mmCIF file of C-alpha atoms in Angstrom:
data_model
loop_
_atom_site.group_PDB
_atom_site.id
_atom_site.type_symbol
_atom_site.label_atom_id
_atom_site.label_comp_id
_atom_site.label_asym_id
_atom_site.label_seq_id
_atom_site.Cartn_x
_atom_site.Cartn_y
_atom_site.Cartn_z
ATOM 1 C CA MET M 1 138.219 0.894 83.925
ATOM 2 C CA TYR M 2 140.671 2.443 81.542
ATOM 3 C CA ASN M 3 144.261 1.696 81.553
ATOM 4 C CA LYS M 4 144.920 5.242 82.446
ATOM 5 C CA LEU M 5 142.380 7.992 83.489
ATOM 6 C CA ALA M 6 142.440 10.966 81.473
ATOM 7 C CA ILE M 7 140.324 13.249 83.362
ATOM 8 C CA SER M 8 138.707 16.621 81.920
ATOM 9 C CA PHE M 9 136.134 19.329 82.511
ATOM 10 C CA PRO M 10 134.802 22.475 80.790
ATOM 11 C CA HIS M 11 136.867 25.620 80.615
ATOM 12 C CA MET M 12 135.739 28.203 83.215
ATOM 13 C CA GLY M 13 137.830 31.204 82.915
ATOM 14 C CA ASP M 14 140.982 31.141 85.278
ATOM 15 C CA TYR M 15 139.223 28.857 87.570
ATOM 16 C CA SER M 16 140.321 25.810 85.142
ATOM 17 C CA ILE M 17 143.837 26.288 86.998
ATOM 18 C CA VAL M 18 142.343 25.294 90.234
ATOM 19 C CA PHE M 19 140.338 22.514 89.167
ATOM 20 C CA VAL M 20 143.770 20.984 87.386
ATOM 21 C CA GLN M 21 145.481 21.505 90.761
ATOM 22 C CA LEU M 22 142.839 19.598 92.886
ATOM 23 C CA LEU M 23 142.367 16.687 90.453
ATOM 24 C CA ARG M 24 146.203 16.289 90.139
ATOM 25 C CA HIS M 25 146.395 15.786 93.723
ATOM 26 C CA LEU M 26 143.434 13.583 93.824
ATOM 27 C CA PHE M 27 144.617 11.324 90.815
ATOM 28 C CA PRO M 28 148.424 11.823 90.778
ATOM 29 C CA GLN M 29 148.898 8.965 88.280
ATOM 30 C CA ALA M 30 145.988 10.478 85.821
ATOM 31 C CA ARG M 31 146.335 12.892 82.946
ATOM 32 C CA VAL M 32 144.237 15.885 84.006
ATOM 33 C CA PHE M 33 143.651 18.625 81.430
ATOM 34 C CA PRO M 34 141.024 21.379 81.316
ATOM 35 C CA GLY M 35 138.829 22.124 78.300
ATOM 36 C CA PRO M 36 140.648 24.453 76.013
ATOM 37 C CA PRO M 37 139.465 28.078 76.202
ATOM 38 C CA ILE M 38 136.225 28.713 74.674
ATOM 39 C CA THR M 39 136.521 29.685 70.744
ATOM 40 C CA GLN M 40 134.031 29.940 68.050
ATOM 41 C CA ARG M 41 134.565 26.133 67.141
ATOM 42 C CA THR M 42 133.493 25.416 70.860
ATOM 43 C CA VAL M 43 130.423 27.467 70.528
ATOM 44 C CA GLU M 44 129.684 25.911 66.917
ATOM 45 C CA LEU M 45 130.191 22.440 68.166
ATOM 46 C CA GLY M 46 128.089 22.942 71.195
ATOM 47 C CA SER M 47 125.027 24.446 69.280
ATOM 48 C CA ARG M 48 125.028 21.854 66.743
ATOM 49 C CA HIS M 49 124.302 19.189 69.069
ATOM 50 C CA SER M 50 122.248 21.165 71.523
ATOM 51 C CA PRO M 51 118.457 21.676 71.875
ATOM 52 C CA ASP M 52 117.616 24.990 70.290
ATOM 53 C CA PHE M 53 116.546 26.728 73.260
ATOM 54 C CA VAL M 54 118.717 25.543 76.141
ATOM 55 C CA CYS M 55 120.997 28.254 77.816
ATOM 56 C CA SER M 56 124.175 28.940 76.222
ATOM 57 C CA PRO M 57 126.419 27.612 79.259
ATOM 58 C CA PHE M 58 124.907 24.309 78.122
ATOM 59 C CA LYS M 59 126.111 24.610 74.748
ATOM 60 C CA TYR M 60 129.487 25.954 75.750
ATOM 61 C CA ASN M 61 130.301 22.935 77.841
ATOM 62 C CA LEU M 62 129.087 20.393 75.355
ATOM 63 C CA GLY M 63 131.311 22.050 72.724
ATOM 64 C CA ASN M 64 134.039 21.688 75.236
ATOM 65 C CA TYR M 65 133.209 18.061 76.098
ATOM 66 C CA ILE M 66 133.548 17.188 72.344
ATOM 67 C CA GLU M 67 136.759 18.892 72.292
ATOM 68 C CA VAL M 68 138.451 17.189 74.999
ATOM 69 C CA LEU M 69 137.095 13.816 74.018
ATOM 70 C CA GLU M 70 138.780 14.415 70.709
ATOM 71 C CA GLN M 71 141.931 15.006 72.702
ATOM 72 C CA GLY M 72 141.479 11.669 74.573
ATOM 73 C CA ALA M 73 139.682 12.424 77.653
ATOM 74 C CA ASN M 74 137.883 9.332 79.066
ATOM 75 C CA VAL M 75 136.566 10.708 82.164
ATOM 76 C CA LEU M 76 134.349 14.001 81.941
ATOM 77 C CA LEU M 77 133.163 15.902 85.143
ATOM 78 C CA GLN M 78 130.148 18.170 85.526
ATOM 79 C CA THR M 79 129.236 20.037 88.523
ATOM 80 C CA GLY M 80 126.254 22.482 87.735
ATOM 81 C CA THR M 81 123.995 22.741 90.924
ATOM 82 C CA GLY M 82 122.237 26.093 91.239
ATOM 83 C CA CYS M 83 119.560 26.145 88.465
ATOM 84 C CA ARG M 84 118.118 23.793 85.993
ATOM 85 C CA TYR M 85 121.899 23.435 84.594
ATOM 86 C CA GLY M 86 122.095 21.020 87.466
ATOM 87 C CA TYR M 87 119.843 18.633 85.593
ATOM 88 C CA TYR M 88 121.707 18.762 82.356
ATOM 89 C CA GLY M 89 124.394 16.274 83.153
ATOM 90 C CA GLU M 90 122.149 13.311 82.025
ATOM 91 C CA LEU M 91 121.262 15.190 78.801
ATOM 92 C CA GLN M 92 124.779 16.132 77.869
ATOM 93 C CA GLU M 93 126.183 12.536 78.621
ATOM 94 C CA GLN M 94 123.417 11.045 76.524
ATOM 95 C CA ILE M 95 124.231 13.372 73.450
ATOM 96 C CA LEU M 96 127.811 12.427 73.661
ATOM 97 C CA ARG M 97 127.139 8.706 73.681
ATOM 98 C CA ASP M 98 124.765 9.224 70.760
ATOM 99 C CA LEU M 99 127.739 10.851 68.888
ATOM 100 C CA GLY M 100 129.606 7.692 69.639
ATOM 101 C CA TYR M 101 132.005 8.777 72.135
ATOM 102 C CA ASP M 102 133.388 6.129 74.840
ATOM 103 C CA PHE M 103 133.802 7.779 78.337
ATOM 104 C CA ARG M 104 132.728 7.800 81.871
ATOM 105 C CA PHE M 105 130.530 10.641 82.951
ATOM 106 C CA VAL M 106 130.999 12.049 86.754
ATOM 107 C CA CYS M 107 128.031 14.342 87.414
ATOM 108 C CA LEU M 108 128.488 16.146 90.852
ATOM 109 C CA SER M 109 125.238 17.796 90.663
ATOM 110 C CA ARG M 110 121.922 18.228 92.799
ATOM 111 C CA GLN M 111 121.547 15.243 95.339
ATOM 112 C CA ARG M 112 124.992 14.051 94.273
ATOM 113 C CA ALA M 113 126.768 17.245 95.319
ATOM 114 C CA THR M 114 127.053 16.242 98.999
ATOM 115 C CA PRO M 115 130.675 15.927 100.205
ATOM 116 C CA GLU M 116 130.107 12.240 101.018
ATOM 117 C CA ALA M 117 128.502 11.568 97.686
ATOM 118 C CA ALA M 118 131.599 13.508 96.103
ATOM 119 C CA CYS M 119 134.073 11.365 97.861
ATOM 120 C CA ALA M 120 132.270 8.045 97.122
ATOM 121 C CA GLN M 121 132.425 9.162 93.571
ATOM 122 C CA MET M 122 136.192 9.926 93.685
ATOM 123 C CA ARG M 123 136.842 6.676 95.460
ATOM 124 C CA ASP M 124 134.876 4.697 92.661
ATOM 125 C CA LEU M 125 136.873 6.545 89.845
ATOM 126 C CA GLY M 126 140.053 5.187 91.656
ATOM 127 C CA CYS M 127 141.226 7.796 94.066
ATOM 128 C CA THR M 128 143.463 6.166 96.644
ATOM 129 C CA VAL M 129 144.562 9.472 98.434
ATOM 130 C CA PRO M 130 143.616 9.085 102.331
ATOM 131 C CA ALA M 131 140.757 11.406 103.629
ATOM 132 C CA SER M 132 143.253 13.774 105.202
ATOM 133 C CA GLY M 133 144.838 13.999 101.883
ATOM 134 C CA MET M 134 141.756 14.797 100.158
ATOM 135 C CA LEU M 135 140.889 17.736 102.637
ATOM 136 C CA TYR M 136 144.390 18.915 102.306
ATOM 137 C CA ALA M 137 143.901 19.247 98.391
ATOM 138 C CA LEU M 138 140.603 20.855 99.017
ATOM 139 C CA ALA M 139 142.025 23.404 101.189
ATOM 140 C CA MET M 140 144.624 24.003 98.569
ATOM 141 C CA ALA M 141 141.939 24.564 96.051
ATOM 142 C CA ALA M 142 139.818 26.910 98.325
ATOM 143 C CA GLU M 143 142.870 29.014 99.247
ATOM 144 C CA SER M 144 143.497 29.516 95.411
ATOM 145 C CA ILE M 145 140.151 30.568 94.803
ATOM 146 C CA ARG M 146 140.268 32.992 97.565
ATOM 147 C CA ILE M 147 143.633 34.613 96.477
ATOM 148 C CA MET M 148 142.601 34.563 92.955
ATOM 149 C CA ASP M 149 139.143 36.264 93.549
ATOM 150 C CA ARG M 150 140.483 38.789 95.924
ATOM 151 C CA TYR M 151 142.876 39.958 93.341
ATOM 152 C CA GLU M 152 140.296 39.939 90.872
ATOM 153 C CA PHE M 153 138.037 42.035 92.764
ATOM 154 C CA PHE M 154 140.870 44.609 93.064
ATOM 155 C CA MET M 155 141.831 44.558 89.424
ATOM 156 C CA ARG M 156 138.230 45.224 88.306
ATOM 157 C CA GLU M 157 137.966 48.387 90.480
ATOM 158 C CA ASN M 158 141.323 49.875 89.329
ATOM 159 C CA MET M 159 142.651 48.601 86.043
ATOM 160 C CA GLY M 160 140.832 51.231 84.217
ATOM 161 C CA PHE M 161 142.981 53.637 85.743
ATOM 162 C CA GLU M 162 146.620 51.918 85.217
ATOM 163 C CA THR M 163 149.316 54.243 84.378
ATOM 164 C CA VAL M 164 151.297 51.376 82.742
ATOM 165 C CA PRO M 165 149.193 49.544 80.181
ATOM 166 C CA GLY M 166 148.662 45.748 80.961
ATOM 167 C CA SER M 167 150.450 46.300 84.402
ATOM 168 C CA PHE M 168 147.408 44.696 86.295
ATOM 169 C CA ASP M 169 147.006 41.832 83.840
ATOM 170 C CA GLY M 170 150.545 41.141 84.234
ATOM 171 C CA VAL M 171 150.378 40.589 88.070
ATOM 172 C CA ARG M 172 147.149 38.527 87.375
ATOM 173 C CA ARG M 173 149.177 36.181 85.021
ATOM 174 C CA GLN M 174 152.121 35.748 87.244
ATOM 175 C CA LEU M 175 149.856 34.885 90.209
ATOM 176 C CA LEU M 176 148.069 32.129 87.783
ATOM 177 C CA ARG M 177 151.486 30.899 86.932
ATOM 178 C CA GLN M 178 152.625 30.402 90.613
ATOM 179 C CA ILE M 179 149.092 28.840 91.549
ATOM 180 C CA GLU M 180 149.522 26.606 88.731
ATOM 181 C CA SER M 181 152.654 25.287 89.832
ATOM 182 C CA ALA M 182 152.255 25.288 93.638
ATOM 183 C CA ASP M 183 152.247 21.934 95.021
ATOM 184 C CA SER M 184 151.667 22.793 98.791
ATOM 185 C CA LEU M 185 149.156 25.099 100.586
ATOM 186 C CA GLY M 186 152.290 27.073 101.775
ATOM 187 C CA GLU M 187 153.346 27.699 98.181
ATOM 188 C CA GLY M 188 149.822 28.552 97.158
ATOM 189 C CA GLN M 189 149.824 31.363 100.130
ATOM 190 C CA LYS M 190 153.281 32.432 99.100
ATOM 191 C CA ALA M 191 151.775 33.340 95.608
ATOM 192 C CA GLY M 192 149.173 35.182 97.264
ATOM 193 C CA ALA M 193 151.826 37.062 99.313
ATOM 194 C CA ASP M 194 153.859 37.842 96.224
ATOM 195 C CA CYS M 195 150.661 38.975 94.335
ATOM 196 C CA ARG M 196 149.744 41.513 97.181
ATOM 197 C CA ARG M 197 153.203 43.145 97.039
ATOM 198 C CA ALA M 198 153.126 43.206 93.192
ATOM 199 C CA ALA M 199 149.712 44.888 93.478
ATOM 200 C CA ALA M 200 150.867 47.323 96.019
ATOM 201 C CA ARG M 201 153.737 48.529 93.542
ATOM 202 C CA LEU M 202 151.079 49.067 90.743
ATOM 203 C CA THR M 203 150.480 52.649 89.927
ATOM 204 C CA THR M 204 147.156 54.263 88.948
ATOM 205 C CA ASP M 205 145.814 57.779 88.020
ATOM 206 C CA ARG M 206 142.252 57.152 89.477
ATOM 207 C CA PRO M 207 140.214 60.281 89.717
ATOM 208 C CA GLU M 208 138.685 61.070 93.288
ATOM 209 C CA HIS M 209 135.017 60.017 92.307
ATOM 210 C CA PRO M 210 135.325 57.690 89.375
ATOM 211 C CA LEU M 211 132.457 56.393 87.297
ATOM 212 C CA ARG M 212 131.590 53.125 89.304
ATOM 213 C CA VAL M 213 129.467 50.290 87.644
ATOM 214 C CA GLY M 214 128.285 47.041 89.503
ATOM 215 C CA LEU M 215 127.741 43.595 87.658
ATOM 216 C CA VAL M 216 125.180 41.309 88.661
ATOM 217 C CA GLY M 217 123.534 38.158 86.965
ATOM 218 C CA ASP M 218 124.047 34.485 86.493
ATOM 219 C CA LEU M 219 127.476 33.231 87.536
ATOM 220 C CA TYR M 220 128.497 31.380 84.584
ATOM 221 C CA THR M 221 127.750 34.308 82.341
ATOM 222 C CA MET M 222 129.924 36.599 84.547
ATOM 223 C CA MET M 223 132.847 34.126 85.358
ATOM 224 C CA GLU M 224 133.501 33.018 81.900
ATOM 225 C CA PRO M 225 134.720 35.957 79.932
ATOM 226 C CA PHE M 226 134.314 34.647 76.583
ATOM 227 C CA SER M 227 130.604 34.277 77.238
ATOM 228 C CA ASN M 228 130.050 38.053 78.050
ATOM 229 C CA PHE M 229 132.770 39.125 75.368
ATOM 230 C CA TYR M 230 134.838 40.507 78.052
ATOM 231 C CA VAL M 231 132.558 43.277 79.463
ATOM 232 C CA GLU M 232 134.578 43.790 82.195
ATOM 233 C CA ARG M 233 137.736 44.859 80.132
ATOM 234 C CA GLN M 234 135.622 46.845 77.841
ATOM 235 C CA LEU M 235 134.201 48.943 80.816
ATOM 236 C CA ALA M 236 137.688 49.494 82.081
ATOM 237 C CA LYS M 237 138.867 50.839 78.784
ATOM 238 C CA ASP M 238 136.293 53.550 79.352
ATOM 239 C CA GLY M 239 137.421 54.436 82.558
ATOM 240 C CA ILE M 240 135.056 52.924 84.736
ATOM 241 C CA SER M 241 135.545 51.147 88.111
ATOM 242 C CA VAL M 242 133.870 47.937 87.909
ATOM 243 C CA SER M 243 132.422 46.168 91.043
ATOM 244 C CA ARG M 244 131.383 42.209 90.746
ATOM 245 C CA VAL M 245 130.655 40.455 94.179
ATOM 246 C CA MET M 246 129.655 37.270 92.574
ATOM 247 C CA ASN M 247 132.447 34.949 91.925
ATOM 248 C CA LEU M 248 133.301 31.369 92.961
ATOM 249 C CA TRP M 249 134.562 32.283 96.275
ATOM 250 C CA PHE M 250 131.009 34.033 97.067
ATOM 251 C CA LEU M 251 129.354 30.747 95.619
ATOM 252 C CA LEU M 252 131.200 28.510 97.888
ATOM 253 C CA LEU M 253 131.244 30.325 101.287
ATOM 254 C CA GLY M 254 129.582 33.712 100.753
ATOM 255 C CA LYS M 255 126.021 32.793 99.532
ATOM 256 C CA ASN M 256 123.431 33.031 102.152
ATOM 257 C CA HIS M 257 119.903 32.929 100.573
ATOM 258 C CA ARG M 258 118.051 33.934 103.475
ATOM 259 C CA ARG M 259 120.208 36.839 104.213
ATOM 260 C CA ALA M 260 119.955 37.939 100.407
ATOM 261 C CA LEU M 261 116.308 37.731 100.419
ATOM 262 C CA LYS M 262 116.132 40.167 103.574
ATOM 263 C CA ASN M 263 118.258 42.328 101.682
ATOM 264 C CA CYS M 264 116.311 42.659 98.756
ATOM 265 C CA GLY M 265 114.024 44.950 100.898
ATOM 266 C CA CYS M 266 110.528 45.505 99.275
ATOM 267 C CA TYR M 267 111.674 44.362 95.704
ATOM 268 C CA LEU M 268 111.481 40.583 95.923
ATOM 269 C CA ARG M 269 109.589 38.656 98.621
ATOM 270 C CA HIS M 270 110.046 35.235 97.403
ATOM 271 C CA THR M 271 112.795 33.011 95.896
ATOM 272 C CA VAL M 272 113.281 33.184 92.112
ATOM 273 C CA GLY M 273 115.803 30.325 91.990
ATOM 274 C CA ALA M 274 119.471 30.143 91.562
ATOM 275 C CA ASN M 275 121.254 33.753 91.718
ATOM 276 C CA GLY M 276 118.249 35.755 91.247
ATOM 277 C CA VAL M 277 118.020 36.908 94.556
ATOM 278 C CA ASP M 278 121.345 37.886 94.851
ATOM 279 C CA SER M 279 121.172 40.076 91.532
ATOM 280 C CA VAL M 280 118.403 41.759 93.472
ATOM 281 C CA SER M 281 120.092 42.233 96.880
ATOM 282 C CA GLN M 282 123.296 43.389 95.378
ATOM 283 C CA SER M 283 121.744 45.809 92.907
ATOM 284 C CA LEU M 284 119.888 47.213 95.808
ATOM 285 C CA ALA M 285 123.294 47.529 97.851
ATOM 286 C CA TYR M 286 124.787 49.353 94.690
ATOM 287 C CA ALA M 287 122.028 51.713 94.648
ATOM 288 C CA LYS M 288 122.627 52.734 98.196
ATOM 289 C CA LYS M 289 126.319 53.304 97.593
ATOM 290 C CA ALA M 290 125.128 55.754 94.821
ATOM 291 C CA TYR M 291 126.753 53.681 92.145
ATOM 292 C CA ASP M 292 126.539 55.375 88.675
ATOM 293 C CA GLY M 293 124.992 52.229 87.035
ATOM 294 C CA ILE M 294 124.407 48.507 87.079
ATOM 295 C CA ILE M 295 124.996 45.871 84.436
ATOM 296 C CA HIS M 296 122.642 42.593 84.592
ATOM 297 C CA MET M 297 124.145 39.662 82.514
ATOM 298 C CA LYS M 298 122.407 36.534 81.922
ATOM 299 C CA SER M 299 122.482 33.753 79.257
ATOM 300 C CA PHE M 300 119.510 33.689 77.107
ATOM 301 C CA GLY M 301 116.444 32.000 78.547
ATOM 302 C CA CYS M 302 117.962 31.901 82.248
ATOM 303 C CA ILE M 303 114.696 31.760 84.325
ATOM 304 C CA PRO M 304 115.742 32.797 87.515
ATOM 305 C CA GLU M 305 117.405 36.048 85.991
ATOM 306 C CA LEU M 306 114.253 36.595 84.067
ATOM 307 C CA ASN M 307 112.266 36.468 87.250
ATOM 308 C CA ALA M 308 114.550 38.918 88.823
ATOM 309 C CA THR M 309 113.944 41.610 86.039
ATOM 310 C CA PRO M 310 110.740 43.087 87.033
ATOM 311 C CA ALA M 311 112.297 43.986 90.575
ATOM 312 C CA LEU M 312 115.271 45.244 88.902
ATOM 313 C CA MET M 313 113.173 47.458 86.889
ATOM 314 C CA ASN M 314 111.329 48.779 89.823
ATOM 315 C CA LEU M 315 114.768 49.280 91.668
ATOM 316 C CA SER M 316 115.985 51.140 88.618
ATOM 317 C CA ARG M 317 112.861 53.555 88.941
ATOM 318 C CA ASP M 318 112.832 53.995 92.486
ATOM 319 C CA TRP M 319 116.695 54.746 92.965
ATOM 320 C CA ASN M 320 117.013 56.656 89.815
ATOM 321 C CA ILE M 321 119.856 54.324 88.883
ATOM 322 C CA PRO M 322 120.414 53.123 85.332
ATOM 323 C CA ILE M 323 120.392 49.148 84.649
ATOM 324 C CA LEU M 324 121.447 47.897 81.376
ATOM 325 C CA HIS M 325 120.269 44.302 80.735
ATOM 326 C CA LEU M 326 122.196 42.161 78.361
ATOM 327 C CA SER M 327 121.161 38.544 77.308
ATOM 328 C CA PHE M 328 123.747 36.283 75.638
ATOM 329 C CA ASP M 329 123.430 33.307 73.640
ATOM 330 C CA SER M 330 125.505 31.712 70.922
ATOM 331 C CA HIS M 331 124.242 34.187 68.090
ATOM 332 C CA THR M 332 124.737 37.427 70.159
ATOM 333 C CA SER M 333 126.597 39.777 68.179
ATOM 334 C CA GLU M 334 129.745 41.037 69.985
ATOM 335 C CA THR M 335 129.669 44.155 67.936
ATOM 336 C CA GLY M 336 125.878 44.867 69.229
ATOM 337 C CA ILE M 337 127.002 44.220 72.826
ATOM 338 C CA GLN M 338 129.958 46.651 72.399
ATOM 339 C CA THR M 339 127.628 49.411 71.095
ATOM 340 C CA ARG M 340 124.986 48.971 73.827
ATOM 341 C CA LEU M 341 128.082 49.303 76.321
ATOM 342 C CA GLU M 342 129.484 52.483 74.684
ATOM 343 C CA ALA M 343 126.043 54.067 74.840
ATOM 344 C CA PHE M 344 125.677 53.094 78.554
ATOM 345 C CA SER M 345 128.861 54.203 79.449
ATOM 346 C CA ASP M 346 128.223 57.576 77.676
ATOM 347 C CA MET M 347 124.737 57.896 79.494
ATOM 348 C CA VAL M 348 125.979 57.257 82.983
ATOM 349 C CA ARG M 349 128.939 59.734 82.419
ATOM 350 C CA MET M 350 126.576 62.207 81.299
ATOM 351 C CA LYS M 351 124.203 61.757 84.155
ATOM 352 C CA LYS M 352 127.195 62.023 86.587
ATOM 353 C CA GLU M 353 128.328 65.348 85.032
ATOM 354 C CA GLU M 354 124.895 66.819 85.098
ATOM 355 C CA LYS M 355 124.562 65.763 88.702
ATOM 356 C CA ASN M 356 128.048 67.385 89.620
ATOM 357 C CA ALA M 357 127.196 70.515 87.674
ATOM 358 C CA ALA M 358 123.783 70.637 89.799
ATOM 359 C CA ASN M 359 125.501 70.327 93.027
ATOM 360 C CA GLY M 360 128.314 72.432 92.093
#
């Protein structure tokens, strides 16, 4: 055992704040810090030491692991469960050991992702917090995630129409600061209440029938904005209301595979793995709500989302709703993605104008 634990994990959008909050409650004497925000150096480090055709989340995470090991981390956490990424922990660990790093790797995936197994691993790591304290820390983390995702959903739908540039993002940053400094469940709930009051004061110039686009795809690509070149913000700049149901709260408490498969209608009858079924069921829901378009985002080689693509193509044809398929990897061009987004925005705007003219 190391003299002092230095615990870290890969960066994952704003959720890194919650993971730090949780781990600091479980290991009050340890140094806890997240992987740094993903940069081109992160991507280059991960790609250099990863198998060529592995998915981009693997490469981003591996690059982050190298960065935090350089910063003194001696305990690394990995939590992938939903797809083949749940099997990547052993490979990532072996790559890092082959590079000469000394660390302890705690992999909470697949059969080890049960509450009992996770608790046992935390105890083995040196957590002395009583069971009640562990549950309290989990409740704090869950509440923080709920509050963050609730505001983010509201922000995505409205920030494209803000009258004061940056006002929605300002409220988000304040919320994150409060959650980061919260030391109790009550303080976290106060952060949520303050956020709701601040959000109520935001002013928008939202048209009666704005362009609406739904986002579906694999969770990592959607939740880590660097990996998708900040697609949501680009759409907002084009005056588009963005909806994304898939977030961490959905993954933890909203995901119901059987219900999602039923809600796919005739487009999908069997599971395709990970969030592929959710991509189809949510796309069908967007089509029924007369959304103007859907963007399907995935990392290159993501098998569940590839399996879902034919169903999405059929859905697009039957419901006459444009679906833009975006695939991302470490070599994807940001300029290319931006060009495709601009073309997609122009297309759905013209399509809506033609529809309004025909009905007018």
